[in-house]
PDB file of C-alpha atoms in Angstrom:
ATOM      1  CA  MET A1283     -36.595-179.816 131.193  1.00 51.00           C
ATOM      2  CA  LEU A1284     -34.777-179.017 128.200  1.00 49.00           C
ATOM      3  CA  LEU A1285     -37.351-177.352 126.785  1.00 49.00           C
ATOM      4  CA  ALA A1286     -36.402-174.322 128.828  1.00 52.00           C
ATOM      5  CA  LEU A1287     -33.743-174.038 126.473  1.00 50.00           C
ATOM      6  CA  VAL A1288     -35.984-174.066 123.493  1.00 48.00           C
ATOM      7  CA  GLN A1289     -38.641-171.651 125.163  1.00 47.00           C
ATOM      8  CA  SER A1290     -36.159-168.771 125.331  1.00 51.00           C
ATOM      9  CA  ALA A1291     -35.716-168.330 121.489  1.00 50.00           C
ATOM     10  CA  ASP A1292     -39.338-167.877 121.250  1.00 55.00           C
ATOM     11  CA  LEU A1293     -40.461-164.709 119.772  1.00 62.00           C
ATOM     12  CA  ASP A1294     -43.751-164.486 121.727  1.00 72.00           C
ATOM     13  CA  ARG A1295     -43.299-161.798 124.328  1.00 81.00           C
ATOM     14  CA  LYS A1296     -46.087-163.356 126.947  1.00 80.00           C
ATOM     15  CA  ASP A1297     -44.877-166.941 126.638  1.00 80.00           C
ATOM     16  CA  TYR A1298     -42.505-167.756 129.075  1.00 86.00           C
ATOM     17  CA  GLY A1299     -43.020-171.184 128.728  1.00 85.00           C
ATOM     18  CA  LYS A1300     -45.638-171.923 131.734  1.00 88.00           C
ATOM     19  CA  GLN A1301     -46.841-175.142 130.839  1.00 87.00           C
ATOM     20  CA  HIS A1302     -43.223-176.544 130.409  1.00 88.00           C
ATOM     21  CA  LEU A1303     -42.429-175.120 133.382  1.00 90.00           C
ATOM     22  CA  PHE A1304     -44.897-176.871 135.474  1.00 90.00           C
ATOM     23  CA  GLY A1305     -44.386-179.888 133.673  1.00 90.00           C
ATOM     24  CA  ALA A1306     -40.851-179.691 135.176  1.00 90.00           C
ATOM     25  CA  ARG A1307     -42.277-178.991 138.318  1.00 91.00           C
ATOM     26  CA  ALA A1308     -44.592-182.253 138.381  1.00 90.00           C
ATOM     27  CA  LEU A1309     -41.243-183.871 137.292  1.00 89.00           C
ATOM     28  CA  ILE A1310     -39.035-182.633 140.336  1.00 92.00           C
ATOM     29  CA  THR A1311     -41.949-183.376 142.575  1.00 89.00           C
ATOM     30  CA  SER A1312     -42.340-187.056 141.724  1.00 88.00           C
ATOM     31  CA  MET A1313     -38.502-187.476 141.796  1.00 88.00           C
ATOM     32  CA  LEU A1314     -38.117-186.294 145.260  1.00 88.00           C
ATOM     33  CA  GLN A1315     -41.175-187.948 146.528  1.00 84.00           C
ATOM     34  CA  ASP A1316     -38.608-190.503 147.351  1.00 73.00           C
ATOM     35  CA  THR A1317     -36.791-189.483 150.132  1.00 63.00           C
ATOM     36  CA  SER A1318     -34.388-192.304 150.247  1.00 62.00           C
ATOM     37  CA  MET A1319     -30.784-191.527 150.420  1.00 53.00           C
ATOM     38  CA  SER A1320     -30.417-193.728 147.070  1.00 50.00           C
ATOM     39  CA  THR A1321     -32.669-191.157 145.393  1.00 59.00           C
ATOM     40  CA  THR A1322     -31.639-188.132 146.844  1.00 63.00           C
ATOM     41  CA  ASN A1323     -27.988-188.261 146.671  1.00 78.00           C
ATOM     42  CA  ASP A1324     -28.163-189.401 142.962  1.00 86.00           C
ATOM     43  CA  PRO A1325     -26.057-187.371 140.963  1.00 89.00           C
ATOM     44  CA  ALA A1326     -28.752-187.699 138.112  1.00 90.00           C
ATOM     45  CA  VAL A1327     -31.597-186.081 140.380  1.00 91.00           C
ATOM     46  CA  TRP A1328     -29.053-183.257 141.498  1.00 93.00           C
ATOM     47  CA  LEU A1329     -28.612-182.481 137.660  1.00 94.00           C
ATOM     48  CA  CYS A1330     -32.368-182.125 136.871  1.00 93.00           C
ATOM     49  CA  LEU A1331     -33.102-180.185 140.260  1.00 94.00           C
ATOM     50  CA  GLY A1332     -30.397-177.904 139.676  1.00 95.00           C
ATOM     51  CA  VAL A1333     -31.594-176.907 135.942  1.00 95.00           C
ATOM     52  CA  TYR A1334     -35.348-176.640 137.448  1.00 95.00           C
ATOM     53  CA  LEU A1335     -33.422-174.349 140.264  1.00 96.00           C
ATOM     54  CA  TYR A1336     -32.225-171.902 137.614  1.00 96.00           C
ATOM     55  CA  TRP A1337     -35.530-171.912 135.314  1.00 95.00           C
ATOM     56  CA  ASP A1338     -37.468-171.271 138.431  1.00 96.00           C
ATOM     57  CA  MET A1339     -35.289-168.210 139.117  1.00 97.00           C
ATOM     58  CA  CYS A1340     -35.642-166.526 136.340  1.00 96.00           C
ATOM     59  CA  THR A1341     -39.567-167.280 136.146  1.00 96.00           C
ATOM     60  CA  SER A1342     -41.063-167.281 139.431  1.00 96.00           C
ATOM     61  CA  PHE A1343     -41.733-163.705 139.394  1.00 97.00           C
ATOM     62  CA  LEU A1344     -43.775-164.441 136.235  1.00 96.00           C
ATOM     63  CA  VAL A1345     -46.351-167.296 137.652  1.00 95.00           C
ATOM     64  CA  ASP A1346     -49.691-165.088 138.559  1.00 93.00           C
ATOM     65  CA  PRO A1347     -49.874-166.006 142.334  1.00 91.00           C
ATOM     66  CA  CYS A1348     -53.557-166.625 142.081  1.00 89.00           C
ATOM     67  CA  GLU A1349     -52.684-170.054 139.855  1.00 84.00           C
ATOM     68  CA  PRO A1350     -51.880-173.337 141.758  1.00 78.00           C
ATOM     69  CA  GLN A1351     -48.375-173.700 142.214  1.00 71.00           C
ATOM     70  CA  ALA A1352     -48.153-177.094 142.624  1.00 70.00           C
ATOM     71  CA  LEU A1353     -44.402-176.800 144.537  1.00 79.00           C
ATOM     72  CA  ASN A1354     -43.283-178.677 147.441  1.00 85.00           C
ATOM     73  CA  LEU A1355     -40.900-176.409 149.049  1.00 89.00           C
ATOM     74  CA  PHE A1356     -40.206-178.351 151.861  1.00 89.00           C
ATOM     75  CA  ASN A1357     -38.806-181.344 150.081  1.00 90.00           C
ATOM     76  CA  ILE A1358     -36.939-179.347 147.412  1.00 93.00           C
ATOM     77  CA  SER A1359     -35.509-177.191 149.943  1.00 94.00           C
ATOM     78  CA  ASN A1360     -34.370-180.424 151.935  1.00 91.00           C
ATOM     79  CA  ALA A1361     -32.797-181.908 148.647  1.00 92.00           C
ATOM     80  CA  VAL A1362     -30.846-178.480 147.670  1.00 94.00           C
ATOM     81  CA  HIS A1363     -29.653-178.978 151.454  1.00 92.00           C
ATOM     82  CA  ARG A1364     -28.290-182.316 150.799  1.00 91.00           C
ATOM     83  CA  MET A1365     -26.919-181.301 147.544  1.00 92.00           C
ATOM     84  CA  GLY A1366     -24.710-178.632 149.478  1.00 91.00           C
ATOM     85  CA  ASP A1367     -21.851-177.509 147.402  1.00 92.00           C
ATOM     86  CA  TRP A1368     -22.264-179.785 144.621  1.00 94.00           C
ATOM     87  CA  HIS A1369     -20.843-178.547 141.408  1.00 96.00           C
ATOM     88  CA  HIS A1370     -23.667-178.400 138.939  1.00 96.00           C
ATOM     89  CA  PRO A1371     -22.485-178.405 135.638  1.00 95.00           C
ATOM     90  CA  MET A1372     -24.710-175.423 134.366  1.00 95.00           C
ATOM     91  CA  TYR A1373     -23.851-173.038 137.085  1.00 96.00           C
ATOM     92  CA  GLY A1374     -21.184-174.219 139.756  1.00 96.00           C
ATOM     93  CA  THR A1375     -22.354-174.394 143.358  1.00 96.00           C
ATOM     94  CA  CYS A1376     -24.672-171.917 144.073  1.00 97.00           C
ATOM     95  CA  SER A1377     -28.035-173.930 144.007  1.00 97.00           C
ATOM     96  CA  GLY A1378     -29.419-172.856 147.611  1.00 97.00           C
ATOM     97  CA  LEU A1379     -28.696-169.131 146.134  1.00 98.00           C
ATOM     98  CA  LEU A1380     -30.825-170.421 143.270  1.00 98.00           C
ATOM     99  CA  LEU A1381     -33.465-171.379 145.523  1.00 98.00           C
ATOM    100  CA  ILE A1382     -33.720-168.068 147.554  1.00 98.00           C
ATOM    101  CA  ILE A1383     -33.893-165.641 144.753  1.00 98.00           C
ATOM    102  CA  ALA A1384     -37.164-167.609 143.339  1.00 98.00           C
ATOM    103  CA  ASN A1385     -38.547-167.278 146.363  1.00 97.00           C
ATOM    104  CA  VAL A1386     -37.663-163.901 146.421  1.00 98.00           C
ATOM    105  CA  GLY A1387     -39.088-163.558 143.107  1.00 98.00           C
ATOM    106  CA  ARG A1388     -42.691-165.470 144.386  1.00 97.00           C
ATOM    107  CA  TYR A1389     -42.764-163.307 147.096  1.00 98.00           C
ATOM    108  CA  CYS A1390     -42.060-159.967 145.035  1.00 98.00           C
ATOM    109  CA  ARG A1391     -44.919-160.862 142.546  1.00 97.00           C
ATOM    110  CA  GLN A1392     -47.223-161.594 145.295  1.00 96.00           C
ATOM    111  CA  ILE A1393     -46.789-158.477 146.882  1.00 96.00           C
ATOM    112  CA  LEU A1394     -46.984-156.250 143.551  1.00 96.00           C
ATOM    113  CA  ASP A1395     -50.480-158.093 142.857  1.00 95.00           C
ATOM    114  CA  ALA A1396     -51.184-157.573 146.495  1.00 94.00           C
ATOM    115  CA  PRO A1397     -49.262-154.879 148.563  1.00 93.00           C
ATOM    116  CA  GLN A1398     -51.157-155.535 151.574  1.00 91.00           C
ATOM    117  CA  LYS A1399     -50.308-159.081 151.960  1.00 91.00           C
ATOM    118  CA  ARG A1400     -46.955-158.060 152.793  1.00 93.00           C
ATOM    119  CA  ASN A1401     -45.463-160.293 155.068  1.00 95.00           C
ATOM    120  CA  LEU A1402     -42.630-158.663 157.252  1.00 95.00           C
ATOM    121  CA  MET A1403     -41.266-161.719 158.910  1.00 97.00           C
ATOM    122  CA  HIS A1404     -40.921-163.301 155.355  1.00 97.00           C
ATOM    123  CA  GLU A1405     -39.223-160.103 153.793  1.00 97.00           C
ATOM    124  CA  ALA A1406     -36.597-160.712 157.122  1.00 97.00           C
ATOM    125  CA  VAL A1407     -36.007-164.233 156.350  1.00 98.00           C
ATOM    126  CA  LEU A1408     -35.497-163.562 152.886  1.00 98.00           C
ATOM    127  CA  GLU A1409     -33.211-160.821 153.431  1.00 98.00           C
ATOM    128  CA  ALA A1410     -31.031-162.563 155.890  1.00 98.00           C
ATOM    129  CA  GLN A1411     -30.884-165.610 153.672  1.00 98.00           C
ATOM    130  CA  LEU A1412     -29.613-163.505 150.908  1.00 98.00           C
ATOM    131  CA  THR A1413     -26.847-161.776 152.907  1.00 98.00           C
ATOM    132  CA  THR A1414     -25.738-164.728 154.974  1.00 98.00           C
ATOM    133  CA  TRP A1415     -25.559-167.114 152.299  1.00 97.00           C
ATOM    134  CA  LYS A1416     -21.446-168.198 151.869  1.00 93.00           C
ATOM    135  CA  PRO A1417     -20.363-168.463 148.044  1.00 91.00           C
ATOM    136  CA  VAL A1418     -17.606-171.346 147.125  1.00 91.00           C
ATOM    137  CA  PRO A1419     -17.129-170.441 143.813  1.00 94.00           C
ATOM    138  CA  PRO A1420     -14.729-172.877 141.787  1.00 93.00           C
ATOM    139  CA  ASN A1421     -13.738-169.723 139.852  1.00 96.00           C
ATOM    140  CA  PRO A1422     -13.136-165.926 140.010  1.00 96.00           C
ATOM    141  CA  GLY A1423     -15.900-165.464 137.198  1.00 97.00           C
ATOM    142  CA  LEU A1424     -18.458-167.737 138.835  1.00 97.00           C
ATOM    143  CA  GLY A1425     -17.329-165.694 142.075  1.00 97.00           C
ATOM    144  CA  HIS A1426     -18.420-162.489 140.384  1.00 98.00           C
ATOM    145  CA  LEU A1427     -21.229-163.780 138.920  1.00 98.00           C
ATOM    146  CA  TYR A1428     -22.834-165.052 142.308  1.00 98.00           C
ATOM    147  CA  GLU A1429     -22.300-161.795 144.431  1.00 98.00           C
ATOM    148  CA  ALA A1430     -24.185-160.173 140.730  1.00 98.00           C
ATOM    149  CA  PHE A1431     -27.243-163.005 142.026  1.00 98.00           C
ATOM    150  CA  ARG A1432     -27.499-162.149 145.527  1.00 98.00           C
ATOM    151  CA  ASN A1433     -27.051-158.333 144.762  1.00 98.00           C
ATOM    152  CA  HIS A1434     -29.979-159.050 142.136  1.00 98.00           C
ATOM    153  CA  GLY A1435     -32.082-160.712 144.782  1.00 98.00           C
ATOM    154  CA  LEU A1436     -31.764-157.945 147.450  1.00 98.00           C
ATOM    155  CA  THR A1437     -32.257-155.204 144.653  1.00 98.00           C
ATOM    156  CA  PHE A1438     -35.371-157.185 143.897  1.00 98.00           C
ATOM    157  CA  LEU A1439     -36.568-157.414 147.093  1.00 98.00           C
ATOM    158  CA  TYR A1440     -35.961-153.860 148.123  1.00 97.00           C
ATOM    159  CA  ARG A1441     -37.449-152.253 145.433  1.00 97.00           C
ATOM    160  CA  ALA A1442     -40.732-154.669 145.744  1.00 96.00           C
ATOM    161  CA  ARG A1443     -40.840-153.701 149.422  1.00 95.00           C
ATOM    162  CA  ALA A1444     -40.465-149.759 148.468  1.00 94.00           C
ATOM    163  CA  HIS A1445     -43.047-150.305 146.031  1.00 92.00           C
ATOM    164  CA  ALA A1446     -45.405-151.587 148.154  1.00 92.00           C
ATOM    165  CA  GLN A1447     -44.780-149.204 150.734  1.00 90.00           C
ATOM    166  CA  SER A1448     -45.030-146.212 148.160  1.00 83.00           C
ATOM    167  CA  SER A1449     -48.788-145.590 149.232  1.00 63.00           C
ATOM    168  CA  CYS A1450     -48.144-145.523 152.890  1.00 64.00           C
ATOM    169  CA  LEU A1451     -46.914-142.711 154.519  1.00 56.00           C
ATOM    170  CA  GLY A1452     -43.514-144.059 155.953  1.00 53.00           C
ATOM    171  CA  ASP A1453     -40.493-143.105 157.552  1.00 48.00           C
ATOM    172  CA  PRO A1454     -38.588-140.424 155.143  1.00 49.00           C
ATOM    173  CA  ASP A1455     -35.183-141.181 156.651  1.00 48.00           C
ATOM    174  CA  SER A1456     -36.021-145.159 156.408  1.00 57.00           C
ATOM    175  CA  SER A1457     -37.078-144.782 152.684  1.00 83.00           C
ATOM    176  CA  GLU A1458     -33.952-142.727 152.076  1.00 85.00           C
ATOM    177  CA  ALA A1459     -31.791-145.072 153.058  1.00 88.00           C
ATOM    178  CA  GLN A1460     -33.614-148.065 151.808  1.00 92.00           C
ATOM    179  CA  GLU A1461     -33.052-146.133 148.401  1.00 94.00           C
ATOM    180  CA  HIS A1462     -29.624-145.763 148.945  1.00 94.00           C
ATOM    181  CA  LEU A1463     -29.053-149.464 149.193  1.00 96.00           C
ATOM    182  CA  ILE A1464     -30.701-150.214 146.156  1.00 97.00           C
ATOM    183  CA  GLN A1465     -28.263-147.734 144.177  1.00 97.00           C
ATOM    184  CA  GLN A1466     -25.289-149.475 146.113  1.00 97.00           C
ATOM    185  CA  TYR A1467     -26.510-153.147 145.171  1.00 98.00           C
ATOM    186  CA  ALA A1468     -27.044-152.145 141.312  1.00 98.00           C
ATOM    187  CA  GLU A1469     -24.012-150.785 141.067  1.00 98.00           C
ATOM    188  CA  GLU A1470     -22.162-153.519 142.431  1.00 98.00           C
ATOM    189  CA  THR A1471     -24.452-155.904 140.346  1.00 98.00           C
ATOM    190  CA  VAL A1472     -22.998-154.049 137.511  1.00 98.00           C
ATOM    191  CA  HIS A1473     -19.425-154.129 138.704  1.00 98.00           C
ATOM    192  CA  HIS A1474     -19.151-157.654 139.401  1.00 98.00           C
ATOM    193  CA  LEU A1475     -20.917-158.540 136.079  1.00 98.00           C
ATOM    194  CA  MET A1476     -18.391-156.472 133.971  1.00 98.00           C
ATOM    195  CA  GLN A1477     -15.231-158.186 135.385  1.00 98.00           C
ATOM    196  CA  ILE A1478     -16.874-161.607 133.508  1.00 97.00           C
ATOM    197  CA  PRO A1479     -15.126-161.174 130.224  1.00 96.00           C
ATOM    198  CA  ALA A1480     -17.453-160.423 127.296  1.00 93.00           C
ATOM    199  CA  THR A1481     -16.183-163.758 125.540  1.00 92.00           C
ATOM    200  CA  SER A1482     -17.116-166.019 128.986  1.00 95.00           C
ATOM    201  CA  TYR A1483     -20.106-168.692 128.937  1.00 94.00           C
ATOM    202  CA  TYR A1484     -21.013-166.882 132.128  1.00 96.00           C
ATOM    203  CA  LEU A1485     -22.589-164.296 129.874  1.00 96.00           C
ATOM    204  CA  ASN A1486     -25.462-166.205 129.282  1.00 95.00           C
ATOM    205  CA  PHE A1487     -26.774-166.092 133.274  1.00 97.00           C
ATOM    206  CA  GLN A1488     -26.592-161.950 133.352  1.00 98.00           C
ATOM    207  CA  SER A1489     -29.770-161.277 131.498  1.00 97.00           C
ATOM    208  CA  LEU A1490     -31.659-161.118 134.823  1.00 98.00           C
ATOM    209  CA  PRO A1491     -29.777-159.353 137.330  1.00 98.00           C
ATOM    210  CA  LEU A1492     -28.858-156.768 134.302  1.00 98.00           C
ATOM    211  CA  LEU A1493     -31.992-156.051 134.040  1.00 98.00           C
ATOM    212  CA  THR A1494     -32.742-155.731 137.756  1.00 98.00           C
ATOM    213  CA  ALA A1495     -30.017-153.584 138.454  1.00 98.00           C
ATOM    214  CA  GLY A1496     -30.033-151.698 135.003  1.00 98.00           C
ATOM    215  CA  SER A1497     -33.371-150.571 135.522  1.00 98.00           C
ATOM    216  CA  GLU A1498     -31.947-148.647 139.219  1.00 98.00           C
ATOM    217  CA  LEU A1499     -29.236-146.653 137.360  1.00 98.00           C
ATOM    218  CA  THR A1500     -29.684-142.833 137.369  1.00 96.00           C
ATOM    219  CA  LYS A1501     -28.690-140.454 134.980  1.00 96.00           C
ATOM    220  CA  SER A1502     -25.474-139.904 136.689  1.00 96.00           C
ATOM    221  CA  ASN A1503     -24.819-143.677 136.106  1.00 96.00           C
ATOM    222  CA  HIS A1504     -24.699-142.828 132.205  1.00 96.00           C
ATOM    223  CA  PHE A1505     -21.021-145.125 132.138  1.00 97.00           C
ATOM    224  CA  LEU A1506     -22.713-147.983 133.960  1.00 98.00           C
ATOM    225  CA  ARG A1507     -25.757-147.807 131.772  1.00 98.00           C
ATOM    226  CA  ASP A1508     -23.742-147.944 128.711  1.00 98.00           C
ATOM    227  CA  GLN A1509     -21.969-150.588 130.175  1.00 98.00           C
ATOM    228  CA  VAL A1510     -25.294-152.896 130.489  1.00 98.00           C
ATOM    229  CA  ARG A1511     -26.371-151.621 126.799  1.00 98.00           C
ATOM    230  CA  ASP A1512     -22.995-153.115 125.525  1.00 98.00           C
ATOM    231  CA  ARG A1513     -23.279-156.364 127.344  1.00 98.00           C
ATOM    232  CA  LEU A1514     -26.629-156.888 126.699  1.00 98.00           C
ATOM    233  CA  ARG A1515     -25.903-156.435 123.087  1.00 97.00           C
ATOM    234  CA  ALA A1516     -22.707-158.936 123.636  1.00 97.00           C
ATOM    235  CA  ILE A1517     -25.020-161.455 125.191  1.00 97.00           C
ATOM    236  CA  TYR A1518     -27.712-161.357 122.094  1.00 95.00           C
ATOM    237  CA  SER A1519     -24.775-161.758 119.941  1.00 95.00           C
ATOM    238  CA  LEU A1520     -23.387-164.826 121.478  1.00 93.00           C
ATOM    239  CA  ASN A1521     -26.648-166.797 121.978  1.00 91.00           C
ATOM    240  CA  ARG A1522     -29.067-164.573 119.790  1.00 91.00           C
ATOM    241  CA  LEU A1523     -32.031-164.621 121.781  1.00 92.00           C
ATOM    242  CA  PRO A1524     -34.538-161.951 121.032  1.00 92.00           C
ATOM    243  CA  ALA A1525     -35.458-161.670 125.054  1.00 94.00           C
ATOM    244  CA  ASN A1526     -31.947-159.878 125.652  1.00 95.00           C
ATOM    245  CA  MET A1527     -32.764-157.026 122.945  1.00 96.00           C
ATOM    246  CA  LEU A1528     -36.543-156.814 124.541  1.00 96.00           C
ATOM    247  CA  ALA A1529     -34.292-156.420 128.026  1.00 97.00           C
ATOM    248  CA  LEU A1530     -32.590-153.450 126.488  1.00 98.00           C
ATOM    249  CA  GLN A1531     -35.798-151.617 125.025  1.00 97.00           C
ATOM    250  CA  LEU A1532     -37.459-152.181 128.513  1.00 98.00           C
ATOM    251  CA  LEU A1533     -34.101-150.760 130.003  1.00 98.00           C
ATOM    252  CA  GLU A1534     -34.115-147.485 127.629  1.00 98.00           C
ATOM    253  CA  GLU A1535     -38.021-147.124 128.513  1.00 98.00           C
ATOM    254  CA  LEU A1536     -37.456-147.604 132.365  1.00 98.00           C
ATOM    255  CA  TRP A1537     -34.497-144.815 131.952  1.00 98.00           C
ATOM    256  CA  ASP A1538     -36.434-142.443 130.179  1.00 98.00           C
ATOM    257  CA  ALA A1539     -39.194-142.212 132.796  1.00 97.00           C
ATOM    258  CA  ARG A1540     -36.825-142.081 135.335  1.00 97.00           C
ATOM    259  CA  ASP A1541     -34.683-139.042 133.709  1.00 97.00           C
ATOM    260  CA  SER A1542     -38.523-137.414 133.372  1.00 96.00           C
ATOM    261  CA  GLY A1543     -39.083-137.605 137.371  1.00 95.00           C
ATOM    262  CA  HIS A1544     -41.053-141.011 136.833  1.00 95.00           C
ATOM    263  CA  PRO A1545     -39.218-143.858 138.029  1.00 94.00           C
ATOM    264  CA  SER A1546     -40.918-147.400 137.918  1.00 94.00           C
ATOM    265  CA  PHE A1547     -40.296-150.736 139.236  1.00 97.00           C
ATOM    266  CA  TRP A1548     -38.821-152.672 135.898  1.00 97.00           C
ATOM    267  CA  LEU A1549     -41.551-155.399 137.156  1.00 98.00           C
ATOM    268  CA  ARG A1550     -44.447-153.484 137.093  1.00 97.00           C
ATOM    269  CA  HIS A1551     -43.526-151.897 134.133  1.00 97.00           C
ATOM    270  CA  THR A1552     -43.067-155.605 132.465  1.00 97.00           C
ATOM    271  CA  LEU A1553     -46.391-156.866 133.206  1.00 97.00           C
ATOM    272  CA  GLN A1554     -48.074-153.597 132.440  1.00 96.00           C
ATOM    273  CA  LYS A1555     -46.802-154.441 128.680  1.00 96.00           C
ATOM    274  CA  ASP A1556     -48.365-157.937 129.004  1.00 95.00           C
ATOM    275  CA  TRP A1557     -44.872-159.142 128.655  1.00 95.00           C
ATOM    276  CA  ARG A1558     -43.354-162.354 129.965  1.00 94.00           C
ATOM    277  CA  LEU A1559     -39.890-162.637 129.153  1.00 93.00           C
ATOM    278  CA  LEU A1560     -37.690-165.634 129.830  1.00 92.00           C
ATOM    279  CA  LEU A1561     -34.140-163.912 130.720  1.00 93.00           C
ATOM    280  CA  GLY A1562     -31.057-166.162 131.498  1.00 78.00           C
TER     281      GLY A1562
END
């Protein structure tokens, strides 16, 4: 699973490390097949599972829904439940949230490719899971990061839903309320991330929520747009991963389109460019 770290530095915009991801899935599946207490409560298993959870959150929406997923969500969910608030050395105590957001990403990609496959019950469950998840941050910086992750998940879900609804005649009041929520969560995401110092290790986890939130900022949010630009550049200065500057390029294109009256869903725009960026 350490190959995920190597993959992030790859210059190929079409390669997010799918084969490595699927290999990690097979490894996790094998590790979790033994449901004995000695295995499922093993910190070494939790360590590996946590790395996979973060990787899955960052890539679940890049995997073509038509491909065999080879994913046992039942076993993974049980293992995450056993982990509880165990402090993972990589990201702290948000394992449950990472799993929820990974599932949001899978669903958003599904309805982007096939809007007719919307599942209102599943959407409601995902939304409830995101809004009711209780953070137990070890420090204020992680607290801000967790709230940014939560808002990223909600913004992602609402935008994918709005995109799926776009070809249908819906309730204009409902659509307006949904857009208001998207703007609210996007702005809150940026505010939370800006509370984390630009010298913090936690910058390494900010690229994906910055892209999701940044893509929703309007022309009137020029100050927040500048903050997103500066933060992505700071992240690149910290880890030198090309995907961060490509994310900024995507945002500039999305902002130009939005300012011209043609807003676009960031995931759709990314896939249309045939990019599969591993952010985070």
